[in-house]
Coordinates of C-alpha atoms in Angstrom, one line a residue:
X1 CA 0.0 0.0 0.0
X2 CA 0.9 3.3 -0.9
X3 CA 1.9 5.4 2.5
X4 CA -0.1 8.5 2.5
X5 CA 0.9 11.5 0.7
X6 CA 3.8 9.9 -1.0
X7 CA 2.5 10.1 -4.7
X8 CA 1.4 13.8 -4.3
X9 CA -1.3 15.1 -6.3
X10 CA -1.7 12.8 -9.1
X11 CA -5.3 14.5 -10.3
X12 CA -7.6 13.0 -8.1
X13 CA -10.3 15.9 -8.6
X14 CA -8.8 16.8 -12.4
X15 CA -10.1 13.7 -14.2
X16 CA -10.0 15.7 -17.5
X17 CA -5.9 15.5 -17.1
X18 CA -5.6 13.0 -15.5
X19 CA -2.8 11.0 -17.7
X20 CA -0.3 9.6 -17.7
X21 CA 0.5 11.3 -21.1
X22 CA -0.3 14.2 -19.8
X23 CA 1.7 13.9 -16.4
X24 CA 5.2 13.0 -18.2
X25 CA 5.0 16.0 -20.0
X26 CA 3.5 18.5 -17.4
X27 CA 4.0 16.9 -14.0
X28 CA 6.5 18.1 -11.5
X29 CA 9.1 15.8 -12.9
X30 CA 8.7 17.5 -16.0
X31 CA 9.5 20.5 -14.8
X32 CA 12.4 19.4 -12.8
X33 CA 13.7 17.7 -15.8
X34 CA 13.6 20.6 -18.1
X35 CA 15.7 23.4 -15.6
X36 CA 17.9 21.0 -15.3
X37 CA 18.1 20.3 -19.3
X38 CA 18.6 24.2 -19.6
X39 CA 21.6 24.7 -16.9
X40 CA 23.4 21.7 -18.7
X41 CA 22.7 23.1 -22.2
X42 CA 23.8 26.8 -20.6
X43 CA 27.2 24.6 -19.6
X44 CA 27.9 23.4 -23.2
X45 CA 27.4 26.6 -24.4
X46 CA 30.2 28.2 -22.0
X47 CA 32.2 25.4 -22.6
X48 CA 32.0 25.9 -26.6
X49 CA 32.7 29.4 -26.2
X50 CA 36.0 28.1 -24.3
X51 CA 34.4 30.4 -20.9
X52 CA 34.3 27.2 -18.6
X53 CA 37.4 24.2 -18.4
X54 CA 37.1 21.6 -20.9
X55 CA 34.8 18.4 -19.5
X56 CA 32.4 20.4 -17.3
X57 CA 29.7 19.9 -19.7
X58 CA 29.7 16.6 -19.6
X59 CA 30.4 16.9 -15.9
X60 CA 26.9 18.8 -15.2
X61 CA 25.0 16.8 -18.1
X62 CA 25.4 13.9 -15.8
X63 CA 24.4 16.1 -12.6
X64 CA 20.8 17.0 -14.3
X65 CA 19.6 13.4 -13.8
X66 CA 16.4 14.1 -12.6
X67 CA 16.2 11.1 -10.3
X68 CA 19.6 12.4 -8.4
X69 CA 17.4 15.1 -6.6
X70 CA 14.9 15.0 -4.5
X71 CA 11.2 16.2 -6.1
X72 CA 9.0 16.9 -2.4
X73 CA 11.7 18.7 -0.9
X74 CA 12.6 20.7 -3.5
X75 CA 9.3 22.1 -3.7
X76 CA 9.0 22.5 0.4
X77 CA 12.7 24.3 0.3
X78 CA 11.2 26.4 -2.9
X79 CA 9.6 28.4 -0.3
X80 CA 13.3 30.0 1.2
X81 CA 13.5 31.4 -2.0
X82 CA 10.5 31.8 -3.7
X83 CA 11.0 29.6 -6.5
X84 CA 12.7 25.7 -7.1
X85 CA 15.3 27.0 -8.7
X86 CA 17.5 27.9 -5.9
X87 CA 17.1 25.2 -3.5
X88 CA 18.2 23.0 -6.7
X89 CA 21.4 25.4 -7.4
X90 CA 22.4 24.1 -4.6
X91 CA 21.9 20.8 -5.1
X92 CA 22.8 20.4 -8.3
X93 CA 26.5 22.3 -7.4
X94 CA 27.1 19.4 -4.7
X95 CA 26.2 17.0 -7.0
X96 CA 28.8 18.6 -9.9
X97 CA 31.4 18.5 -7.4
X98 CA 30.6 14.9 -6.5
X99 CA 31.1 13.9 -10.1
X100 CA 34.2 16.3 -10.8
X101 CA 36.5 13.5 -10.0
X102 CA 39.2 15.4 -11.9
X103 CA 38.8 18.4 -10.7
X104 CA 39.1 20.4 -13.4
X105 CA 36.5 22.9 -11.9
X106 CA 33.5 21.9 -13.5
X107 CA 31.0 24.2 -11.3
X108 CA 32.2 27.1 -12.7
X109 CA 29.7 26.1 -15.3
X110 CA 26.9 25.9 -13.6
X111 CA 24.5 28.8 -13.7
X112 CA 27.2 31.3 -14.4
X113 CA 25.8 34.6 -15.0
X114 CA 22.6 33.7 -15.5
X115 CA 19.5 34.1 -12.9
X116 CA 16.6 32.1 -11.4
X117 CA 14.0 33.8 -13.9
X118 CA 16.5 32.6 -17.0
X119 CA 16.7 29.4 -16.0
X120 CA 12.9 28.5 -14.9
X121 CA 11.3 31.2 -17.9
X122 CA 13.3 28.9 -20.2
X123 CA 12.5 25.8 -18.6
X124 CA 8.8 26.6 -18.6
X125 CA 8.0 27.5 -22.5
X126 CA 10.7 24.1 -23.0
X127 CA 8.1 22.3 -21.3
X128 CA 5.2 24.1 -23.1
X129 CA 7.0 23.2 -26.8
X130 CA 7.3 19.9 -26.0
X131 CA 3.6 19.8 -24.5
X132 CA 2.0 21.8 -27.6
X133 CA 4.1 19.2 -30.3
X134 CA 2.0 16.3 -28.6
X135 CA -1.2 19.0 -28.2
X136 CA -0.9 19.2 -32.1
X137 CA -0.4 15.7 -32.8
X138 CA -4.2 15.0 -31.0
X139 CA -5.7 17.6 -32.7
X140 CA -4.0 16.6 -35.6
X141 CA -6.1 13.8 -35.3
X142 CA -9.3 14.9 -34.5
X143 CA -9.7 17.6 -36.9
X144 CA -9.1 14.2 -39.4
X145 CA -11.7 12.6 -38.1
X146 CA -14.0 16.1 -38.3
X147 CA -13.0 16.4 -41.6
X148 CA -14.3 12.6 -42.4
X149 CA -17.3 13.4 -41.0
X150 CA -17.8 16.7 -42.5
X151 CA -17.6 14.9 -46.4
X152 CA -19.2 11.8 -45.5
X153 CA -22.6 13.8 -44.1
X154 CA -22.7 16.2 -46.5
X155 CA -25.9 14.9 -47.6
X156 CA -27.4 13.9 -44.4
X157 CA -30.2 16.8 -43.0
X158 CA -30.7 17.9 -39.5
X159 CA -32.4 20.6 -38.0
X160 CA -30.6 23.7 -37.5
X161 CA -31.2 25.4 -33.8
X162 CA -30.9 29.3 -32.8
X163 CA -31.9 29.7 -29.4
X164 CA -32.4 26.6 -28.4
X165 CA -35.8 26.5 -30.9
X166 CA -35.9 24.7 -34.2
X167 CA -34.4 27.7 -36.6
X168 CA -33.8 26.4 -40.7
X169 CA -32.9 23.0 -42.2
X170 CA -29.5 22.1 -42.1
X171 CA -27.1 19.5 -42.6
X172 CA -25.0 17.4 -40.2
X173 CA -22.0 17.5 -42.7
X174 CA -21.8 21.3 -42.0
X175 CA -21.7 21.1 -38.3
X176 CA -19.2 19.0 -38.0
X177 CA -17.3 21.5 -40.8
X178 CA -17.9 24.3 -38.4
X179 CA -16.5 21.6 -35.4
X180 CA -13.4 21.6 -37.7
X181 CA -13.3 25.2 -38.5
X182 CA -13.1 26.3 -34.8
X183 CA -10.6 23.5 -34.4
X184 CA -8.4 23.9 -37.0
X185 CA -8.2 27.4 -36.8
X186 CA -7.3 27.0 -33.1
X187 CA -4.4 24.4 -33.7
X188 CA -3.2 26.8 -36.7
X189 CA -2.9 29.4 -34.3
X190 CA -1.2 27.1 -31.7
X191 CA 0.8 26.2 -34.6
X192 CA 2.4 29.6 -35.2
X193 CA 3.5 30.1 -31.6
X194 CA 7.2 31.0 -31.2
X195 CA 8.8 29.8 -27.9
X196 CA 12.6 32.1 -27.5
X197 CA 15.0 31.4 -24.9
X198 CA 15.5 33.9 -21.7
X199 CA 18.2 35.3 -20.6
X200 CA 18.2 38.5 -19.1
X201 CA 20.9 38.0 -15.9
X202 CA 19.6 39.6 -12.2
X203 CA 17.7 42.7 -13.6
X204 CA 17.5 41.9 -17.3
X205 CA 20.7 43.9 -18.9
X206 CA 23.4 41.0 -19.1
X207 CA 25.5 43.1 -16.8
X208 CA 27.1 39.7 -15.8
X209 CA 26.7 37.9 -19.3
X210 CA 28.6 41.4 -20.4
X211 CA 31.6 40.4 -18.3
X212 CA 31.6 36.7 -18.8
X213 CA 31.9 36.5 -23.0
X214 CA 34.5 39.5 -22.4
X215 CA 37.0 36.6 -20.8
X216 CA 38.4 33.5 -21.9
X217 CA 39.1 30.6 -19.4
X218 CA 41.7 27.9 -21.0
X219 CA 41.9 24.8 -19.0
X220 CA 43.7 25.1 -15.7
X221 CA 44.3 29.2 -16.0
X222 CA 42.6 31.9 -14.7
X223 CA 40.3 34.1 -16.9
X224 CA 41.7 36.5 -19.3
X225 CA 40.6 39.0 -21.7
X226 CA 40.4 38.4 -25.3
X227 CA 36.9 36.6 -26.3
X228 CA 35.0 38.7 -29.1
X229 CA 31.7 37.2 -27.8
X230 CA 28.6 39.0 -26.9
X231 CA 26.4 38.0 -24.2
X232 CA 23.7 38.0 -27.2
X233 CA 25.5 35.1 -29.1
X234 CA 25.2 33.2 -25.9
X235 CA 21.7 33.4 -25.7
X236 CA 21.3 32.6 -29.6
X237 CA 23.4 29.0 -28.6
X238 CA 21.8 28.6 -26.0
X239 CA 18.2 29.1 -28.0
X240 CA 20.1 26.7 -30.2
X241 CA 20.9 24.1 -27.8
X242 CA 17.7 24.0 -26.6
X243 CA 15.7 23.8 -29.5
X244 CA 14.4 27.8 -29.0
X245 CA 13.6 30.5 -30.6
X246 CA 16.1 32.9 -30.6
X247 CA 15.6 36.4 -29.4
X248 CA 16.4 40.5 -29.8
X249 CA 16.9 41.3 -26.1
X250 CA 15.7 39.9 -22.5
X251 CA 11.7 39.5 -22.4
X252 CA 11.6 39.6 -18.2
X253 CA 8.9 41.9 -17.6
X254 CA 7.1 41.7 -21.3
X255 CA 4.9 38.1 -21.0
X256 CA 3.2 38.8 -24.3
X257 CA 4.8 35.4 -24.7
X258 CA 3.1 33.6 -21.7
X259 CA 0.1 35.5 -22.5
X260 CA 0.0 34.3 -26.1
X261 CA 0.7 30.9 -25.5
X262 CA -1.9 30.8 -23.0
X263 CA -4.3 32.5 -25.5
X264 CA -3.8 29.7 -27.9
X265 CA -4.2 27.2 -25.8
X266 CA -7.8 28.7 -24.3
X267 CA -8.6 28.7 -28.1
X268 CA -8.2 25.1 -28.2
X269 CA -10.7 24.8 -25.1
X270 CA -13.2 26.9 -26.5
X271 CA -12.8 24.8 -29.8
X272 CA -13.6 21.7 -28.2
X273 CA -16.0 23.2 -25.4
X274 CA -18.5 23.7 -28.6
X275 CA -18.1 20.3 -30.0
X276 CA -18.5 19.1 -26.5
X277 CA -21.3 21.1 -25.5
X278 CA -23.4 19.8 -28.8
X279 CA -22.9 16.4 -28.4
X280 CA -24.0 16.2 -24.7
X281 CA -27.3 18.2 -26.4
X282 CA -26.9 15.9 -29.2
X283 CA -26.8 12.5 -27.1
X284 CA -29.9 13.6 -24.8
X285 CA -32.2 10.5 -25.1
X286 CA -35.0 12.9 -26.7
X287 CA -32.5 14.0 -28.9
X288 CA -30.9 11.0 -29.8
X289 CA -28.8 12.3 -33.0
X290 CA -25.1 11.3 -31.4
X291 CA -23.8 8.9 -29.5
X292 CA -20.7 8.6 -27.6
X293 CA -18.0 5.7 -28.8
X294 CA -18.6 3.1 -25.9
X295 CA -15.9 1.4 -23.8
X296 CA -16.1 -0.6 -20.9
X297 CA -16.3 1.0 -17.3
X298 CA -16.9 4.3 -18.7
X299 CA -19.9 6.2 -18.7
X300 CA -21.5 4.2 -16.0
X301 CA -23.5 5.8 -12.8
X302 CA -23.1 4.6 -9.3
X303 CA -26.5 4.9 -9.0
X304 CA -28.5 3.9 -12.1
X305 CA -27.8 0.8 -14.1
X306 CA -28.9 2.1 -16.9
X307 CA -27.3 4.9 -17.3
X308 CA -24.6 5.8 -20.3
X309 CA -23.3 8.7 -19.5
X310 CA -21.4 10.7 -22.0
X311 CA -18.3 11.5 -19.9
X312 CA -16.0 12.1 -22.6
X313 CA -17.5 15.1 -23.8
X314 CA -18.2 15.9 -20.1
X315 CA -14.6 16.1 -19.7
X316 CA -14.0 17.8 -22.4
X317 CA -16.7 20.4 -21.4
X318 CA -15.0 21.1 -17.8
X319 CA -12.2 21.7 -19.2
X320 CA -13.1 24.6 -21.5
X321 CA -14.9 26.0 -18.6
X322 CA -11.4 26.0 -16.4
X323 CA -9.3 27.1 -19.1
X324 CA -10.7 31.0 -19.4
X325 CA -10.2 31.9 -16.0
X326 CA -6.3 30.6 -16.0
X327 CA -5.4 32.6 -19.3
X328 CA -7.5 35.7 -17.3
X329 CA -5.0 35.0 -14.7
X330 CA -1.8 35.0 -16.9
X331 CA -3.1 38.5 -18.0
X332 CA -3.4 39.6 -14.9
X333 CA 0.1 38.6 -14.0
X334 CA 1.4 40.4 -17.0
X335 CA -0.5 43.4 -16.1
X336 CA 1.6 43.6 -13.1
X337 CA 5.1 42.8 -14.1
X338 CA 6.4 45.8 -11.6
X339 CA 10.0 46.6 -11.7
X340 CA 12.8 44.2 -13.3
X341 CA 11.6 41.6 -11.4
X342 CA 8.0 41.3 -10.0
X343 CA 6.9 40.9 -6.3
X344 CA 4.1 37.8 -7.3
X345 CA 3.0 38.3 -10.6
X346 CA 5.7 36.1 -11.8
X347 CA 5.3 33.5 -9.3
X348 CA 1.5 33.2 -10.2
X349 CA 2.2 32.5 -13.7
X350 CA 3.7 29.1 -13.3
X351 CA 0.5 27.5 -11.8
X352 CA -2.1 28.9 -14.2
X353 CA 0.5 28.0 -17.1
X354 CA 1.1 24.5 -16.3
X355 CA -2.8 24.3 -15.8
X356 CA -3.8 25.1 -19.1
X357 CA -1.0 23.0 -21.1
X358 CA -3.0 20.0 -19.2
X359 CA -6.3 21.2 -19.4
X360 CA -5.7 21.8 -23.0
X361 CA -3.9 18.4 -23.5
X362 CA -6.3 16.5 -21.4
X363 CA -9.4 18.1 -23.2
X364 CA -7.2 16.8 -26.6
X365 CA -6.9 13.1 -25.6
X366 CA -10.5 12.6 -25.0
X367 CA -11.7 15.0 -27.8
X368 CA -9.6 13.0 -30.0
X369 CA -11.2 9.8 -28.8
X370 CA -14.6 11.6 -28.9
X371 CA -14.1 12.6 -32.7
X372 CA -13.1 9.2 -33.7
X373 CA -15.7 7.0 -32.6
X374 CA -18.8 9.2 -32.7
X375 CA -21.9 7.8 -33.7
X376 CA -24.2 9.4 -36.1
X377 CA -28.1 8.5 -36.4
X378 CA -29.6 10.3 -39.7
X379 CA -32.8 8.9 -39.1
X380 CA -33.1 10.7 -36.0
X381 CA -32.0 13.6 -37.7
X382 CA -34.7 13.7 -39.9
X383 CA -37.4 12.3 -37.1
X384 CA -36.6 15.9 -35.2
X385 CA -36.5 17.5 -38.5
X386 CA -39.8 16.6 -39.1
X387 CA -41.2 18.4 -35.6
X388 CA -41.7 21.1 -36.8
X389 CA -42.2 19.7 -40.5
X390 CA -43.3 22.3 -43.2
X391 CA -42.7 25.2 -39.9
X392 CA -39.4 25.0 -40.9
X393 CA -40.1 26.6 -44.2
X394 CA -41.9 29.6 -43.8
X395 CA -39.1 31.7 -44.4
X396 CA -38.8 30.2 -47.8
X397 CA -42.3 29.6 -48.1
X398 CA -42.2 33.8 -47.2
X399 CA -39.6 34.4 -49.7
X400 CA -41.3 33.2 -52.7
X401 CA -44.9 33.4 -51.9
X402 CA -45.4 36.6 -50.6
X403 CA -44.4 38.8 -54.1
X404 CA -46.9 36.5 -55.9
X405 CA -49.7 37.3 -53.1
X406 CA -48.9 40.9 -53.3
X407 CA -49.4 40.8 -57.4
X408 CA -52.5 39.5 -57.4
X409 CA -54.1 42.1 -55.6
X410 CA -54.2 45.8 -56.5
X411 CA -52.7 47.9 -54.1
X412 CA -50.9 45.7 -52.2
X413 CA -47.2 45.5 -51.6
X414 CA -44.7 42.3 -50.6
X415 CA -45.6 43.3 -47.1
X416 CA -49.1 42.8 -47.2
X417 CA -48.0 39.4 -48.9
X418 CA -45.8 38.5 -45.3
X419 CA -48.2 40.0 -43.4
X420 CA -51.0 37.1 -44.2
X421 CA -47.9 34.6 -44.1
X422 CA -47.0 35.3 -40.7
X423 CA -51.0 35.1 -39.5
X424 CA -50.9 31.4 -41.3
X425 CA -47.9 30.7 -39.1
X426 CA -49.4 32.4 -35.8
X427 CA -52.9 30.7 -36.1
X428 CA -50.3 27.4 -37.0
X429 CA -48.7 27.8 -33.6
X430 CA -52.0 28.0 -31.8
X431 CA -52.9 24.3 -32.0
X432 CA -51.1 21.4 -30.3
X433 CA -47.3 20.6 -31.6
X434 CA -48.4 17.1 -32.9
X435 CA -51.1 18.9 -35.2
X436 CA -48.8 21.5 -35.9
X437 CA -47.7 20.4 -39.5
X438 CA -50.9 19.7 -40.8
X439 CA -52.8 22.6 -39.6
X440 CA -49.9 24.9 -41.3
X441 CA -49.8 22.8 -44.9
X442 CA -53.8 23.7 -45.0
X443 CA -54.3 26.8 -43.5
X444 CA -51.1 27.9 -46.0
X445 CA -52.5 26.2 -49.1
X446 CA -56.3 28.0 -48.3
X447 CA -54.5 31.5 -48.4
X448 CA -52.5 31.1 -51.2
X449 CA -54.6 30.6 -54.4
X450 CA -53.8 27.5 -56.7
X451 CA -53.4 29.6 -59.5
X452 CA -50.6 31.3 -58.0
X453 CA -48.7 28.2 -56.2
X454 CA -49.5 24.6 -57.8
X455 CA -49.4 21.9 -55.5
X456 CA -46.1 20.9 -57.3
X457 CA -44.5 24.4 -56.3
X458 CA -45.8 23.8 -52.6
X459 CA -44.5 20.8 -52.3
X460 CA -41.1 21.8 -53.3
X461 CA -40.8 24.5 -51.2
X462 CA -41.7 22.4 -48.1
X463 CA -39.3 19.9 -49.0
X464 CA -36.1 20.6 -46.2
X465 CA -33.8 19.3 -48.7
X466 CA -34.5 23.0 -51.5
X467 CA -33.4 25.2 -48.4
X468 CA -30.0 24.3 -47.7
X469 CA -28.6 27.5 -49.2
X470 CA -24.7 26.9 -49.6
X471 CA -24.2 24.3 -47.1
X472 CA -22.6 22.1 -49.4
X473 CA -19.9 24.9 -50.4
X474 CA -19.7 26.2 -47.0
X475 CA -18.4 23.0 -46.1
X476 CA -16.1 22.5 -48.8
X477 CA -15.1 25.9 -48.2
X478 CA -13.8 25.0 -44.5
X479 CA -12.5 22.1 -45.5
X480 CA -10.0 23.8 -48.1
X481 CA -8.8 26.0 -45.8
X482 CA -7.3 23.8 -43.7
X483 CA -5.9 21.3 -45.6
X484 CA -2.9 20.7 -43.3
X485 CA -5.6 19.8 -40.3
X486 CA -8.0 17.9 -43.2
X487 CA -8.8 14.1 -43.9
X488 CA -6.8 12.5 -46.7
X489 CA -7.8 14.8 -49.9
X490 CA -9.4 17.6 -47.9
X491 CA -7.2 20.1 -48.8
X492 CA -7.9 19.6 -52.9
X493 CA -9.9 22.0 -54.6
X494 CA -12.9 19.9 -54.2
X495 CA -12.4 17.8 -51.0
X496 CA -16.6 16.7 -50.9
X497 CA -18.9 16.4 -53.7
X498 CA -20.4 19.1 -55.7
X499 CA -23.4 18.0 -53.5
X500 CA -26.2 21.1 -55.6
X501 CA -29.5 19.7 -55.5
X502 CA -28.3 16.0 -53.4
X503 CA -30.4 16.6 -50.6
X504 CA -33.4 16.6 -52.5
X505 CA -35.7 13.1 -52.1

């Protein structure tokens, strides 16, 4: 048995994140793992640039194991300072003189110049690249999967809702291109992100960095002048070693990085809080239109047998209701950035960062899932559809009807024509929802005179299928756009069928 307290918080009350996946590349650990990956890469670079004794790279590489230090009390000393990196200065020192059999002075490389908001700024947006490359890969994914759907429903009608109230025809094909739009669009942005490299020294002007790259330190002597290095060419190495962008100058007190990162990754919430949030309406037994992919254990209630909950997209949905307030809070940190070096705002960063990379990649996992498996029932599509039944046309019953009523009678005007539509619709809506088609079909074919509207004519205006409007390019449309995020083909010039006129029959 596991002794109390000794796994930590391992998202007991976060099931959205709750991953493995998601742990590796966001958990503590993580973080340890990637100051420690930036000190050692700071150590090559000074040893490169001949400012530290030949070996002590390799010297502090093998210090910044991770599993040499010691995770809880790190954090618990974290608080003498005000942040884990100086509490694991000093570890990490002891354990690079432990390992300097030779002595050839290899702690001299360690953390020279630079300070604890280098070290951990750099370490963080490390950890965020690597968490967005597997963010992108799942959305990767699903947006495939939407893309699939998107072509493969073209054709297949549903009713379109505004307000929660039956509004126009429409097809399922197009809302899951919108699902894909919002998605797509999200992960582009994501996409484009830049994540530079920090360092700035104690109040951001490289004072120290100035007088290290002035010196040159051969093995076993003691510095002298002569190095025509910048402090700026070691920050572009270090962005180098590390994979980073590099940058103009120091970015201390300017978090228009955090707060863009945490921008895109709220935009990947929202995405997936709307595809969420329409299949839990979608799966509602009276609904019925979706279904959830099954899998054992899941979805059950601990009350009711027969429940099948749909606890992916309930997961999904928390998390784009969590997400928001963390990116408000990243702002707000920003906001007040006082001095070189803040008195808080920096320190609440780090939580409401780390937050949303897991929210964002925990939401992505299960989305992904979600996207892959959904079930799609047309016939119950067209059953709701049918509800409200010819209802659902009066605007294009409107648009074509009401010039001919106005013709046909001196004096009057289109208005007059809408006018005695809108009555057929009101007295329509007066009698019980079940009778509600019928009554609407005769009252409308007693006002409008044969003569002016054959049955034939009627009928094809009542028909769902005729008032699509561009749908079918709309879709195609969304689909082109992305065709980096798309299914196999969707980024041609005609990913889906010229579908004009399919939906009629």
């Amino acid at each position: 048995m596991t002794s109390p307290g000794a796994e930590g918080d391992v998202g007991l009350l976060s099931p959205v994140s709750a991953s493995p996946r998601v742990a590796a590349l966001t958990g503590d650990r993580a973080v340890l793992a990637a100051i420690l990956r930036v000190e050692a890469a700071w150590a090559t670079v000074l040893e490169g640039a001949s400012l530290v004794p030949a070996g002590a790279a390799a010297v502090v590489a093998a210090a910044a194991e991770v599993g040499r230090y010691d995770l809880p009390g790190l954090a618990v000393r974290a608080q003498g300072g005000a942040n884990p990196v100086i509490p694991l200065l000093a570890d990490l020192r002891a354990q690079v003189k432990a390992l300097d059999t030779a002595g050839i002075g290899a702690g001299k490389a360690v953390h020279t110049s630079l300070t604890s908001q280098d070290v951990l700024d750099s370490a963080l947006i490390l950890l965020a690249r690597d968490a967005v490359g597997a963010l992108l890969t799942e959305l990767r994914a699903t947006t495939a999967a939407l893309a699939a759907l998107a072509a493969h429903h073209a054709d297949t009608l549903c009713v379109g809702r505004s307000l929660t109230q039956h509004s126009l025809p429409f097809s399922f094909g197009l809302k899951a291109a919108q699902w894909f739009h919002g998605l797509a669009a999200a992960a582009r942005r994501l996409e484009a992100l830049e994540f530079p490299v920090q360092t700035g020294g104690a109040a951001g002007t490289l004072a120290a960095g100035t007088v290290l790259a002035a010196t040159t330190i051969a093995a076993g002597t003691a510095p002298v002048p002569g190095s025509r290095l910048s402090p700026f060419d070691l920050s572009d190495r270090l962005a180098a070693e590390l994979g980073l962008a590099a940058v103009p100058a120091p970015w201390h007190t300017n978090r228009l990085v955090v707060t863009s990162l945490g921008d895109a990754l709220a935009a990947v919430t929202d995405a997936a809080g709307k595809i969420a949030s329409d299949v839990l309406f979608l799966s509602r037994p009276e609904v019925a239109e979706l279904a959830e992919p099954r899998a054992a254990g899941r979805g059950g209630s601990s009350a009711m047998p027969q429940k099948q909950n749909p606890v992916l997209s309930v997961l999904v949905r928390s998390a784009a209701l969590q997400a928001p307030g963390q990116a408000a809070q990243l702002h707000l940190a920003a906001a007040n950035f006082n001095d070189e070096r803040p008195d808080g705002a920096w320190h609440s960063e780090w939580p409401a960062l780390r937050q949303l990379l897991r929210l964002a990649l925990g939401a992505a996992l299960h989305l992904r899932e979600l996207a892959e498996g959904l079930e799609v029932f047309p016939d119950a599509m067209r059953r709701n559809l049918e509800i409200s039944g010819p209802l659902l046309l009066s605007e294009a019953v409107t648009a074509a009807v009401a010039p001919l009523m106005a013709g046909s009678v001196a004096g009057k005007d289109s208005a007059d024509g809408k006018q005695r539509l809108q009555a057929v619709v009101d007295q329509t809506l007066q009698v019980p929802a079940a009778e509600q088609p019928a009554t609407y079909r005769r009252l409308l074919r007693a006002a409008v005179p044969a003569e002016l509207l054959s049955d034939a004519r009627l009928e094809e205006l009542l028909d769902p299928g005729n008032y699509l409007g561009q749908a079918a390019e709309i879709t195609r449309r969304i689909l082109a756009a992305y065709p980096e995020f798309g299914a196999t083909g969707a980024g041609s010039s005609s990913p889906i069928p010229d579908l004009n006129g399919a939906f009629r029959g």
